[in-house]
Tab-separated table of C-alpha atoms in Angstrom:
chain	number	residue	atom	x	y	z
G	727	MET	CA	-14.708	-18.467	-2.006
G	728	SER	CA	-12.375	-21.059	-0.529
G	729	ARG	CA	-8.822	-19.630	-0.438
G	730	PRO	CA	-5.671	-21.368	-1.426
G	731	SER	CA	-2.872	-23.504	0.090
G	732	PHE	CA	0.368	-22.009	-0.429
G	733	ALA	CA	2.528	-24.989	0.070
G	734	LEU	CA	6.526	-25.629	0.451
G	735	PRO	CA	8.555	-28.925	0.045
G	736	ARG	CA	8.642	-31.189	2.659
G	737	CYS	CA	12.029	-32.104	5.023
G	738	ARG	CA	11.748	-33.725	8.328
G	739	LEU	CA	15.474	-32.828	9.413
G	740	PRO	CA	16.376	-29.613	10.895
G	741	ALA	CA	14.885	-26.409	8.881
G	742	LEU	CA	18.945	-25.527	7.705
G	743	THR	CA	19.987	-28.701	6.895
G	744	CYS	CA	17.175	-29.641	4.779
G	745	ALA	CA	17.451	-25.984	3.208
G	746	LEU	CA	21.047	-27.097	2.509
G	747	LEU	CA	19.953	-30.361	0.971
G	748	LEU	CA	17.043	-28.955	-1.094
G	749	GLY	CA	18.890	-26.542	-2.251
G	750	ALA	CA	21.618	-28.888	-3.751
G	751	HIS	CA	19.573	-31.230	-5.306
G	752	GLY	CA	17.407	-28.898	-6.935
G	753	LEU	CA	20.341	-27.008	-8.269
G	754	ALA	CA	21.756	-29.737	-9.604
G	755	ALA	CA	17.924	-31.079	-11.407
G	756	HIS	CA	17.843	-27.946	-13.329
G	757	ALA	CA	21.416	-27.607	-14.281
G	758	GLN	CA	21.222	-27.620	-17.779
G	759	ALA	CA	18.511	-24.408	-17.594
G	760	TRP	CA	19.398	-22.593	-14.693
G	761	PRO	CA	21.724	-19.599	-15.338
G	762	ALA	CA	24.880	-19.815	-13.691
G	763	ALA	CA	25.389	-16.876	-12.519
G	764	TRP	CA	22.093	-17.459	-10.360
G	765	ARG	CA	23.556	-20.728	-8.332
G	766	GLU	CA	25.877	-18.748	-6.156
G	767	PRO	CA	23.208	-16.750	-4.593
G	768	LEU	CA	20.468	-18.648	-3.971
G	769	GLN	CA	23.098	-21.216	-1.990
G	770	GLN	CA	24.146	-18.486	0.043
G	771	ALA	CA	20.647	-17.735	0.735
G	772	ARG	CA	20.240	-20.927	1.711
G	773	VAL	CA	17.164	-21.056	-0.226
G	774	PRO	CA	15.957	-24.602	-2.525
G	775	VAL	CA	15.542	-23.771	-6.243
G	776	ASP	CA	12.019	-25.868	-5.545
G	777	ALA	CA	11.238	-22.288	-3.759
G	778	VAL	CA	11.372	-20.354	-6.012
G	779	SER	CA	9.519	-19.245	-8.648
G	780	VAL	CA	10.665	-17.293	-12.553
G	781	TRP	CA	9.176	-16.074	-15.521
G	782	VAL	CA	11.492	-14.385	-17.840
G	783	ALA	CA	9.681	-13.506	-21.883
G	784	PRO	CA	9.915	-10.918	-24.190
G	785	ALA	CA	7.506	-7.874	-23.280
G	786	ASP	CA	6.471	-8.077	-27.315
G	787	GLY	CA	5.647	-11.822	-27.076
G	788	GLY	CA	7.228	-14.485	-28.022
G	789	PRO	CA	8.418	-17.934	-25.922
G	790	PRO	CA	10.058	-17.194	-22.302
G	791	ARG	CA	13.513	-17.160	-21.883
G	792	VAL	CA	13.249	-18.943	-18.404
G	793	ALA	CA	10.352	-20.534	-16.950
G	794	HIS	CA	11.015	-22.146	-13.912
G	795	GLU	CA	8.319	-23.294	-11.109
G	796	ALA	CA	6.074	-21.094	-13.571
G	797	ASP	CA	2.997	-22.718	-12.598
G	798	ARG	CA	2.955	-23.169	-9.097
G	799	LEU	CA	0.275	-20.786	-7.121
G	800	ARG	CA	3.481	-18.517	-4.308
G	801	ARG	CA	2.450	-15.711	-2.351
G	802	MET	CA	3.712	-12.754	-4.466
G	803	ALA	CA	3.157	-9.937	-1.177
G	804	SER	CA	3.131	-6.264	-2.984
G	805	LEU	CA	3.556	-8.289	-6.141
G	806	MET	CA	0.051	-8.527	-6.374
G	807	LYS	CA	-0.370	-4.591	-6.150
G	808	LEU	CA	-0.052	-4.952	-10.337
G	809	PHE	CA	-3.170	-6.969	-10.813
G	810	THR	CA	-5.139	-3.952	-8.970
G	811	THR	CA	-3.148	-1.409	-10.368
G	812	GLY	CA	-3.149	-2.669	-13.812
G	813	ALA	CA	-7.077	-3.273	-13.959
G	814	ALA	CA	-7.863	-0.090	-12.656
G	815	LEU	CA	-6.120	2.035	-15.531
G	816	GLN	CA	-7.619	-0.695	-17.920
G	817	GLN	CA	-11.052	-0.411	-16.852
G	818	LEU	CA	-11.103	3.240	-15.195
G	819	GLY	CA	-9.049	4.802	-16.931
G	820	PRO	CA	-5.976	6.825	-16.433
G	821	ALA	CA	-7.818	10.218	-16.002
G	822	TYR	CA	-10.276	9.013	-13.724
G	823	THR	CA	-11.237	11.236	-10.744
G	824	TRP	CA	-12.897	10.751	-7.582
G	825	ARG	CA	-14.868	13.324	-6.655
G	826	ALA	CA	-15.127	14.822	-2.979
G	827	GLU	CA	-18.654	16.610	-2.500
G	828	THR	CA	-20.840	18.498	0.546
G	829	GLY	CA	-24.073	19.378	1.091
G	830	LEU	CA	-26.102	21.569	3.165
G	831	GLY	CA	-29.253	20.246	5.130
G	832	ALA	CA	-30.595	23.728	6.041
G	833	ALA	CA	-29.597	27.178	4.629
G	834	LEU	CA	-26.631	29.154	5.904
G	835	THR	CA	-27.701	32.210	8.246
G	836	ALA	CA	-26.722	35.860	7.763
G	837	ASP	CA	-23.579	34.747	10.699
G	838	GLY	CA	-22.261	31.850	9.320
G	839	ARG	CA	-24.321	29.407	10.660
G	840	LEU	CA	-25.863	25.997	9.950
G	841	ASN	CA	-28.399	25.147	12.468
G	842	GLY	CA	-28.626	21.317	10.689
G	843	PRO	CA	-26.259	18.444	9.346
G	844	LEU	CA	-23.737	18.792	6.743
G	845	TYR	CA	-23.297	16.207	4.267
G	846	LEU	CA	-20.400	14.497	3.204
G	847	ARG	CA	-19.115	11.602	0.829
G	848	THR	CA	-15.829	11.134	-0.901
G	849	GLY	CA	-16.868	8.301	-3.099
G	850	GLY	CA	-13.489	6.055	-1.235
G	851	ASP	CA	-11.453	8.213	-2.596
G	852	PRO	CA	-7.900	6.928	-1.489
G	853	GLY	CA	-5.866	10.063	-1.622
G	854	LEU	CA	-7.873	12.402	0.769
G	855	VAL	CA	-4.894	14.141	2.056
G	856	ILE	CA	-4.721	16.302	4.634
G	857	GLU	CA	-3.744	19.358	2.537
G	858	ARG	CA	-6.517	18.316	0.598
G	859	LEU	CA	-9.143	18.315	3.394
G	860	GLN	CA	-7.861	21.455	4.939
G	861	TRP	CA	-8.666	23.052	0.955
G	862	LEU	CA	-12.268	21.567	0.767
G	863	MET	CA	-12.473	23.304	4.187
G	864	THR	CA	-11.233	26.547	3.295
G	865	GLN	CA	-13.616	27.095	0.349
G	866	TRP	CA	-16.321	26.042	3.564
G	867	ARG	CA	-15.279	29.720	5.009
G	868	GLN	CA	-14.610	31.359	2.104
G	869	ALA	CA	-18.868	30.549	1.186
G	870	GLY	CA	-19.419	31.912	4.466
G	871	LEU	CA	-19.867	28.528	7.100
G	872	THR	CA	-18.072	29.597	10.246
G	873	HIS	CA	-20.391	27.439	12.720
G	874	ILE	CA	-22.173	23.676	12.739
G	875	ASP	CA	-24.402	23.537	14.802
G	876	GLY	CA	-25.572	19.864	13.264
G	877	ASP	CA	-23.934	16.988	12.713
G	878	ILE	CA	-21.341	15.800	9.763
G	879	VAL	CA	-23.269	12.829	8.381
G	880	VAL	CA	-21.033	10.683	6.292
G	881	ASP	CA	-22.448	8.701	3.252
G	882	ARG	CA	-19.875	5.370	3.267
G	883	SER	CA	-22.330	3.666	0.568
G	884	ALA	CA	-19.320	3.533	-2.021
G	885	PHE	CA	-18.636	-0.044	-0.991
G	886	VAL	CA	-19.211	-1.916	2.868
G	887	ARG	CA	-16.476	-1.152	4.510
G	888	PRO	CA	-14.780	-4.202	5.479
G	889	GLU	CA	-14.644	-5.942	8.916
G	890	HIS	CA	-10.711	-5.266	9.994
G	891	ASP	CA	-7.978	-5.586	12.768
G	892	PRO	CA	-5.185	-3.571	11.868
G	893	GLY	CA	-3.293	-5.723	14.675
G	894	ALA	CA	-4.256	-9.155	12.855
G	895	PHE	CA	-2.100	-9.271	10.411
G	896	ASP	CA	0.982	-8.975	12.418
G	897	GLY	CA	0.437	-7.616	15.714
G	898	GLN	CA	1.851	-4.133	14.150
G	899	GLY	CA	-1.495	-2.371	14.913
G	900	LEU	CA	-0.369	1.124	15.332
G	901	ARG	CA	1.363	0.801	12.147
G	902	PRO	CA	0.380	3.502	8.968
G	903	TYR	CA	0.851	0.165	6.662
G	904	ASN	CA	-2.034	-2.402	8.562
G	905	ALA	CA	-5.038	0.530	7.615
G	906	GLY	CA	-8.298	-1.057	6.815
G	907	PRO	CA	-10.325	0.347	3.426
G	908	ASP	CA	-13.133	2.725	4.292
G	909	PRO	CA	-15.580	5.051	2.050
G	910	LEU	CA	-14.415	8.042	4.495
G	911	LEU	CA	-10.484	7.390	4.355
G	912	LEU	CA	-8.804	10.740	5.618
G	913	ASN	CA	-4.901	11.189	5.648
G	914	GLN	CA	-4.809	7.340	4.922
G	915	GLN	CA	-5.598	7.266	9.108
G	916	ALA	CA	-2.552	8.322	10.054
G	917	THR	CA	-0.590	10.656	11.932
G	918	THR	CA	2.777	11.571	13.195
G	919	VAL	CA	4.273	12.114	15.696
G	920	ILE	CA	7.228	14.263	15.216
G	921	LEU	CA	10.269	14.745	17.659
G	922	ARG	CA	12.256	18.306	17.649
G	923	PRO	CA	15.444	19.131	19.823
G	924	GLY	CA	14.712	22.164	22.251
G	925	ALA	CA	16.766	25.457	22.375
G	926	SER	CA	17.177	24.484	26.351
G	927	GLY	CA	18.556	20.759	25.388
G	928	ASP	CA	15.434	18.968	25.778
G	929	TRP	CA	12.568	17.872	23.768
G	930	GLU	CA	10.199	19.038	21.915
G	931	GLY	CA	6.868	17.380	19.929
G	932	SER	CA	3.334	17.158	17.616
G	933	ILE	CA	1.542	15.963	16.407
G	934	GLU	CA	0.514	16.356	12.742
G	935	PRO	CA	-2.005	16.698	11.614
G	936	ALA	CA	-3.413	17.777	15.100
G	937	LEU	CA	-5.986	15.239	16.055
G	938	ALA	CA	-9.230	16.819	18.200
G	939	GLY	CA	-9.129	15.510	21.894
G	940	VAL	CA	-5.649	13.473	21.691
G	941	ARG	CA	-2.329	14.904	23.247
G	942	LEU	CA	0.984	14.084	23.642
G	943	ARG	CA	3.187	13.413	26.531
G	944	LEU	CA	7.082	13.374	26.531
G	945	SER	CA	9.180	11.452	28.665
G	946	LEU	CA	12.482	11.965	27.004
G	947	ASN	CA	16.428	11.689	28.368
G	948	ALA	CA	18.101	14.150	26.086
G	949	ALA	CA	21.755	12.759	27.052
G	950	GLY	CA	24.748	12.301	24.660
G	951	THR	CA	26.831	13.351	21.939
G	952	ALA	CA	26.424	11.223	19.453
G	953	CYS	CA	23.495	9.368	17.713
G	954	GLN	CA	23.386	6.585	18.883
G	955	ALA	CA	20.043	3.868	18.223
G	956	GLY	CA	17.100	7.268	17.227
G	957	ARG	CA	13.877	5.772	17.394
G	958	ALA	CA	14.816	2.384	17.733
G	959	GLY	CA	16.055	4.102	21.370
G	960	LEU	CA	12.225	4.314	22.351
G	961	THR	CA	8.979	3.874	23.196
G	962	LEU	CA	5.313	5.173	22.035
G	963	HIS	CA	2.214	3.915	23.735
G	964	VAL	CA	-1.278	5.188	22.676
G	965	ALA	CA	-3.965	4.738	25.730
G	966	PRO	CA	-7.662	6.276	26.519
G	967	LEU	CA	-7.158	8.975	29.659
G	968	THR	CA	-10.946	7.942	30.667
G	969	GLU	CA	-11.882	4.077	31.342
G	970	ARG	CA	-15.012	3.893	29.382
G	971	PRO	CA	-15.966	5.685	25.768
G	972	PRO	CA	-19.213	7.687	25.203
G	973	ARG	CA	-22.146	5.708	24.569
G	974	ALA	CA	-22.504	4.361	20.793
G	975	GLY	CA	-25.157	6.764	19.020
G	976	ASP	CA	-24.995	9.275	21.758
G	977	ALA	CA	-24.627	12.998	19.806
G	978	THR	CA	-24.106	14.731	23.470
G	979	ALA	CA	-21.400	13.028	24.572
G	980	PRO	CA	-17.862	14.285	23.829
G	981	LEU	CA	-15.261	12.495	22.378
G	982	ARG	CA	-13.162	10.975	24.673
G	983	GLU	CA	-9.426	11.773	26.030
G	984	TRP	CA	-6.705	10.255	24.588
G	985	GLU	CA	-2.652	10.498	25.001
G	986	VAL	CA	0.412	9.166	23.033
G	987	ARG	CA	3.326	8.716	24.845
G	988	VAL	CA	6.906	8.563	23.497
G	989	GLN	CA	9.551	7.650	26.266
G	990	GLY	CA	13.152	6.798	26.116
G	991	THR	CA	16.891	8.536	25.815
G	992	LEU	CA	17.495	9.958	23.202
G	993	SER	CA	20.640	12.298	21.676
G	994	PRO	CA	19.576	16.251	20.689
G	995	ALA	CA	22.300	14.747	18.185
G	996	CYS	CA	19.310	13.042	16.265
G	997	GLY	CA	17.921	15.995	14.807
G	998	GLU	CA	14.127	15.886	14.236
G	999	LEU	CA	12.644	12.720	14.043
G	1000	THR	CA	8.932	11.245	12.554
G	1001	TRP	CA	7.059	8.130	13.528
G	1002	PRO	CA	4.158	7.965	11.669
G	1003	LEU	CA	0.987	6.132	13.881
G	1004	LEU	CA	-1.687	4.673	12.539
G	1005	TRP	CA	-4.792	5.926	14.474
G	1006	GLN	CA	-7.419	3.594	15.799
G	1007	GLY	CA	-8.643	5.308	19.013
G	1008	ASP	CA	-12.628	4.333	19.827
G	1009	GLY	CA	-13.107	2.173	16.636
G	1010	PRO	CA	-13.442	3.028	12.898
G	1011	GLY	CA	-14.152	6.694	12.377
G	1012	ASP	CA	-12.994	7.735	15.362
G	1013	HIS	CA	-9.762	9.098	13.431
G	1014	ALA	CA	-12.579	10.904	10.584
G	1015	GLU	CA	-13.931	13.104	13.013
G	1016	ARG	CA	-10.771	13.985	15.275
G	1017	LEU	CA	-9.265	15.001	12.347
G	1018	LEU	CA	-12.805	17.058	10.797
G	1019	ARG	CA	-12.686	18.496	14.032
G	1020	ALA	CA	-9.220	19.413	14.360
G	1021	THR	CA	-8.898	20.414	11.090
G	1022	TRP	CA	-12.017	22.842	11.228
G	1023	GLN	CA	-10.999	24.569	14.628
G	1024	GLN	CA	-7.991	25.835	12.955
G	1025	LEU	CA	-9.797	27.811	10.217
G	1026	GLY	CA	-11.495	29.096	12.655
G	1027	GLY	CA	-14.693	26.802	12.675
G	1028	SER	CA	-17.034	25.134	15.287
G	1029	TRP	CA	-18.648	22.794	15.383
G	1030	ARG	CA	-21.083	21.398	17.874
G	1031	GLY	CA	-22.101	18.104	17.187
G	1032	ARG	CA	-21.028	14.690	16.312
G	1033	LEU	CA	-19.525	12.470	13.084
G	1034	ARG	CA	-22.453	9.885	12.198
G	1035	GLU	CA	-23.425	8.047	9.183
G	1036	GLY	CA	-26.338	8.592	7.027
G	1037	VAL	CA	-27.531	8.773	3.485
G	1038	TRP	CA	-27.110	11.813	1.217
G	1039	PRO	CA	-30.816	12.580	0.775
G	1040	ALA	CA	-32.246	13.467	-2.563
G	1041	ASN	CA	-33.503	16.427	-2.539
G	1042	VAL	CA	-29.770	17.913	-0.990
G	1043	ALA	CA	-27.656	19.965	-3.858
G	1044	VAL	CA	-24.050	19.638	-3.677
G	1045	TRP	CA	-22.726	22.503	-2.398
G	1046	ARG	CA	-18.847	22.479	-2.424
G	1047	GLY	CA	-16.891	19.472	-3.298
G	1048	GLN	CA	-13.268	19.085	-4.520
G	1049	THR	CA	-11.916	16.708	-7.374
G	1050	SER	CA	-9.029	14.223	-6.830
G	1051	PRO	CA	-5.921	13.737	-8.220
G	1052	PRO	CA	-6.473	11.816	-11.718
G	1053	LEU	CA	-5.756	7.965	-11.402
G	1054	ALA	CA	-2.664	7.287	-12.969
G	1055	GLN	CA	-1.185	9.664	-10.317
G	1056	THR	CA	-2.700	7.216	-7.275
G	1057	VAL	CA	-1.396	4.017	-9.261
G	1058	ARG	CA	2.222	6.147	-9.034
G	1059	ASP	CA	1.624	6.228	-5.500
G	1060	ILE	CA	0.944	3.085	-4.916
G	1061	ASN	CA	3.343	1.238	-7.000
G	1062	LYS	CA	6.318	3.580	-5.907
G	1063	PHE	CA	5.921	3.502	-2.479
G	1064	SER	CA	3.875	0.176	-1.924
G	1065	ASN	CA	0.717	1.490	-0.355
G	1066	ASN	CA	-1.074	-1.286	0.813
G	1067	VAL	CA	-4.340	0.890	2.407
G	1068	MET	CA	-4.711	2.713	-1.264
G	1069	ALA	CA	-4.536	-0.532	-3.124
G	1070	ARG	CA	-7.198	-2.205	-0.952
G	1071	GLN	CA	-9.518	1.540	-1.568
G	1072	LEU	CA	-8.880	0.962	-5.613
G	1073	LEU	CA	-9.835	-3.329	-5.789
G	1074	LEU	CA	-12.998	-2.143	-3.543
G	1075	THR	CA	-13.723	0.961	-6.539
G	1076	LEU	CA	-13.103	-1.579	-9.669
G	1077	PRO	CA	-16.790	-2.711	-9.683
G	1078	GLN	CA	-18.083	0.925	-9.519
G	1079	GLN	CA	-21.040	-0.237	-7.733
G	1080	PRO	CA	-22.391	1.390	-4.404
G	1081	GLY	CA	-22.099	-0.753	-1.789
G	1082	THR	CA	-20.010	-3.211	-3.307
G	1083	THR	CA	-18.578	-5.568	-0.488
G	1084	LEU	CA	-14.592	-7.162	-0.366
G	1085	PHE	CA	-16.250	-10.575	-1.485
G	1086	THR	CA	-17.496	-8.928	-4.955
G	1087	ALA	CA	-14.382	-6.997	-5.379
G	1088	ARG	CA	-12.114	-9.969	-5.235
G	1089	ALA	CA	-14.090	-11.821	-7.798
G	1090	HIS	CA	-14.478	-8.965	-10.088
G	1091	LEU	CA	-10.645	-8.371	-10.133
G	1092	GLU	CA	-10.226	-12.707	-10.486
G	1093	GLN	CA	-12.411	-12.502	-13.619
G	1094	SER	CA	-11.406	-9.469	-15.075
G	1095	VAL	CA	-8.041	-10.995	-15.239
G	1096	GLN	CA	-8.087	-14.100	-16.508
G	1097	ARG	CA	-11.155	-12.835	-19.227
G	1098	ALA	CA	-8.052	-10.554	-20.450
G	1099	LEU	CA	-5.459	-13.702	-20.600
G	1100	PRO	CA	-5.201	-16.530	-22.997
G	1101	SER	CA	-6.149	-19.751	-21.777
G	1102	GLY	CA	-3.200	-21.381	-19.893
G	1103	GLU	CA	-1.667	-18.485	-18.777
G	1104	CYS	CA	-4.126	-17.931	-15.482
G	1105	ASP	CA	-6.478	-20.362	-15.267
G	1106	ALA	CA	-8.420	-21.025	-11.497
G	1107	GLY	CA	-6.024	-21.916	-9.150
G	1108	ASN	CA	-3.451	-19.886	-10.524
G	1109	LEU	CA	-5.097	-16.079	-9.214
G	1110	ALA	CA	-6.052	-15.776	-5.900
G	1111	VAL	CA	-7.432	-12.221	-4.195
G	1112	ASP	CA	-7.577	-11.378	-1.045
G	1113	ASN	CA	-7.406	-7.203	-0.343
G	1114	GLY	CA	-5.561	-6.075	-3.638
G	1115	SER	CA	-2.467	-5.305	-1.609
G	1116	GLY	CA	-0.911	-8.751	-0.843
G	1117	LEU	CA	-0.167	-7.924	2.919
G	1118	SER	CA	-1.880	-11.375	3.044
G	1119	ARG	CA	-1.228	-15.061	3.109
G	1120	THR	CA	-3.928	-16.207	1.276
G	1121	GLU	CA	-3.138	-13.699	-1.845
G	1122	GLY	CA	-1.092	-14.563	-4.916
G	1123	SER	CA	-0.508	-16.057	-7.924
G	1124	SER	CA	1.764	-18.427	-10.732
G	1125	ALA	CA	4.714	-15.976	-12.062
G	1126	ARG	CA	3.087	-16.652	-15.443
G	1127	CYS	CA	-0.235	-15.643	-15.037
G	1128	LEU	CA	1.629	-11.936	-13.067
G	1129	GLY	CA	3.736	-12.376	-16.412
G	1130	ALA	CA	1.528	-12.385	-18.720
G	1131	TRP	CA	-0.976	-9.778	-17.087
G	1132	LEU	CA	2.270	-7.397	-17.222
G	1133	ALA	CA	2.936	-8.949	-20.689
G	1134	ARG	CA	-0.485	-7.890	-21.455
G	1135	LEU	CA	-0.281	-4.345	-19.829
G	1136	TRP	CA	2.611	-3.730	-21.624
G	1137	ARG	CA	0.945	-3.988	-25.140
G	1138	SER	CA	-2.216	-1.952	-24.000
G	1139	PRO	CA	-2.893	2.024	-24.364
G	1140	GLN	CA	-2.610	1.562	-20.828
G	1141	MET	CA	1.248	1.186	-21.050
G	1142	PRO	CA	3.049	4.372	-20.635
G	1143	ASP	CA	0.605	4.965	-17.180
G	1144	PHE	CA	1.541	1.926	-16.005
G	1145	VAL	CA	5.717	1.908	-16.752
G	1146	ALA	CA	6.247	5.127	-14.910
G	1147	SER	CA	4.091	4.281	-12.026
G	1148	LEU	CA	7.202	1.099	-11.284
G	1149	PRO	CA	9.715	2.069	-9.102
G	1150	ILE	CA	13.057	2.534	-11.133
G	1151	THR	CA	15.863	0.453	-10.169
G	1152	SER	CA	18.764	2.641	-8.268
G	1153	VAL	CA	16.461	5.628	-8.503
G	1154	ASP	CA	13.568	5.690	-6.851
G	1155	GLY	CA	11.134	4.043	-4.718
G	1156	THR	CA	11.040	1.055	-3.166
G	1157	THR	CA	13.843	-0.208	-5.818
G	1158	ARG	CA	16.583	2.563	-5.147
G	1159	ARG	CA	18.788	0.740	-2.775
G	1160	TRP	CA	18.235	-2.240	-5.322
G	1161	THR	CA	21.490	-2.799	-7.933
G	1162	GLY	CA	19.819	-5.164	-10.761
G	1163	ALA	CA	20.012	-3.655	-13.741
G	1164	ALA	CA	20.581	-0.099	-12.301
G	1165	GLY	CA	18.658	2.421	-14.119
G	1166	HIS	CA	17.513	-0.075	-16.865
G	1167	ALA	CA	14.307	-1.512	-15.109
G	1168	HIS	CA	10.520	-0.819	-13.897
G	1169	ILE	CA	10.720	-3.220	-11.061
G	1170	LYS	CA	7.607	-3.708	-8.225
G	1171	THR	CA	9.024	-5.173	-5.519
G	1172	GLY	CA	7.319	-7.365	-2.420
G	1173	SER	CA	8.235	-8.474	0.686
G	1174	LEU	CA	6.492	-10.456	3.442
G	1175	ASP	CA	7.961	-13.124	6.114
G	1176	GLY	CA	8.841	-15.297	4.052
G	1177	VAL	CA	8.363	-14.019	0.658
G	1178	MET	CA	10.392	-11.528	-1.879
G	1179	GLY	CA	10.329	-11.039	-4.861
G	1180	VAL	CA	10.558	-8.657	-8.115
G	1181	ALA	CA	8.189	-8.289	-11.075
G	1182	GLY	CA	7.888	-5.879	-14.089
G	1183	TYR	CA	10.616	-4.776	-16.863
G	1184	VAL	CA	13.598	-4.848	-17.861
G	1185	LEU	CA	15.902	-2.865	-21.053
G	1186	GLY	CA	18.590	-5.634	-22.312
G	1187	GLN	CA	21.453	-4.585	-23.747
G	1188	SER	CA	20.551	-5.667	-27.015
G	1189	GLY	CA	17.225	-3.046	-27.076
G	1190	GLN	CA	14.795	-5.989	-26.137
G	1191	ARG	CA	12.515	-5.290	-23.577
G	1192	TYR	CA	11.927	-8.412	-21.236
G	1193	VAL	CA	8.217	-8.928	-18.637
G	1194	VAL	CA	10.182	-10.568	-15.183
G	1195	VAL	CA	8.538	-11.860	-12.196
G	1196	ALA	CA	11.166	-13.581	-9.702
G	1197	VAL	CA	9.646	-14.445	-6.654
G	1198	VAL	CA	10.925	-16.317	-3.060
G	1199	ASP	CA	8.601	-17.844	-1.129
G	1200	HIS	CA	10.525	-19.299	1.759
G	1201	PRO	CA	11.302	-19.166	5.510
G	1202	GLN	CA	15.229	-17.273	4.267
G	1203	ALA	CA	13.376	-15.061	1.758
G	1204	SER	CA	14.805	-12.305	3.299
G	1205	GLN	CA	18.160	-13.510	2.130
G	1206	ALA	CA	18.100	-13.924	-1.090
G	1207	ARG	CA	17.844	-10.269	-2.122
G	1208	ALA	CA	21.308	-11.107	-3.811
G	1209	TRP	CA	19.878	-13.354	-6.000
G	1210	LEU	CA	17.055	-11.610	-6.961
G	1211	ASN	CA	19.220	-8.837	-8.273
G	1212	ALA	CA	21.282	-10.862	-9.870
G	1213	VAL	CA	18.169	-12.012	-11.599
G	1214	LEU	CA	17.332	-8.407	-12.897
G	1215	GLU	CA	21.236	-8.219	-13.875
G	1216	TRP	CA	21.315	-11.456	-16.015
G	1217	VAL	CA	18.036	-10.121	-18.059
G	1218	ARG	CA	19.432	-6.708	-18.577
G	1219	ASN	CA	23.474	-8.775	-19.991
G	1220	ASP	CA	21.142	-10.130	-22.976
G	1221	ALA	CA	23.389	-8.974	-25.788
G	1222	PRO	CA	25.345	-11.714	-28.097
G	1223	PRO	CA	28.782	-11.392	-27.754
G	1224	SER	CA	30.030	-8.529	-30.304
G	1225	ARG	CA	31.593	-10.307	-33.647
G	1226	THR	CA	35.158	-9.739	-32.638
G	1227	ALA	CA	34.433	-12.094	-29.087
G	1228	GLN	CA	33.185	-14.290	-31.970
G	1229	ALA	CA	36.206	-14.957	-34.254
G	1230	ALA	CA	38.371	-14.521	-31.056
G	1231	ALA	CA	36.312	-18.058	-30.185
G	1232	SER	CA	36.201	-19.356	-33.225
G	1233	GLN	CA	40.219	-19.101	-33.719
G	1234	ASN	CA	40.432	-21.155	-30.296
């Protein structure tokens, strides 16, 4: 499948000159259709009109109030999650759940020993966080298991784990938002370094949840009476303590020791600080093994084997298991807080076929959306799916396509769960600091370098609900937040003039 090209208007002058000239020309050309309240914020952002797309239409149907550059394929950043989550609610249903299951490869002995493998499969559950893993392992202990003398065999057949380099997108390989999908995704492959002022004036720290074979080293200078830079004044390094990892497939080799080092100057006045960390270690599967081993040990268990991949044997019954929260909750977590790896997991879950590849999942979502919408609203070339999260430079949509998709979801049985998953402007999620249509809009935000946008539903003062899509695809996009707020506020202020105002106008 070829990936799309996202082109911007060409200009051979310096970038700032181009932005001002294109912006002035575009505003003049669109003066009749362009709301006056939008002009100044866009000019101040130095973004040309041709670099933005807008779609505003009644949610219940009818012609759009604004359709500007609505058929141009744009990078949409995290607005792409609206396709992934909406399709999941429609195809799987809001009550859909994942099941984490374990099976025994041998009988338990009287002293709680398993002389064989323990099988584990989670079906690609996006939300198997540490608290749920602890409860699953607590069930093992309550059922009599204490010592695992064999391997833990992971069945990853739910989908094919795509090749993924966490640092490839933006060079930030330690940031949790860059995590890749995995049929065994535990705690979203993340841990957190927690720093606390000690009683003696120095700093103390921990890694939570703990990872086996990973230690924290602090080289912090506790100075100053005011918190100046906070975490920004620190550096974090992750490195192995030995040069070479154990040989692949060597079940007798121990895990390689790693160190997380935090150094810098930090005032005790800063209080407790947290530093979320995407764990890569010795590659795919390393985080899962370290987390399983540390958590099991904390619960009083022992494990002599290693973690390895395999197939769940047909003759092994499910021994203990745990059901995830319903999909509606997962969708809420994805949209309220723009969780990338959960969206990636969800995309690969959609086809509901063991061994699903990323290529298959992309095509499935594109075809699902295009089949659901009338011809002309989201045809080929108006939607390009990459990983389902929007954290991509080749994933995008037209404003009309996304607007039509939101309108369809508004009229669907899944509407209540979908709308409730979106942040409320000025209230929660990623829009808690946004001011446009404060408290009267359910809006998903999206931002990347060169992209910023909003999409969702705004309740007008007239009582009419509108679908809104507004996106800026331009190097100055980060400066366009005021314009996006102005779009939301304009849609909110849709009430016709009062009779008193109309009478006064007629007398003049």
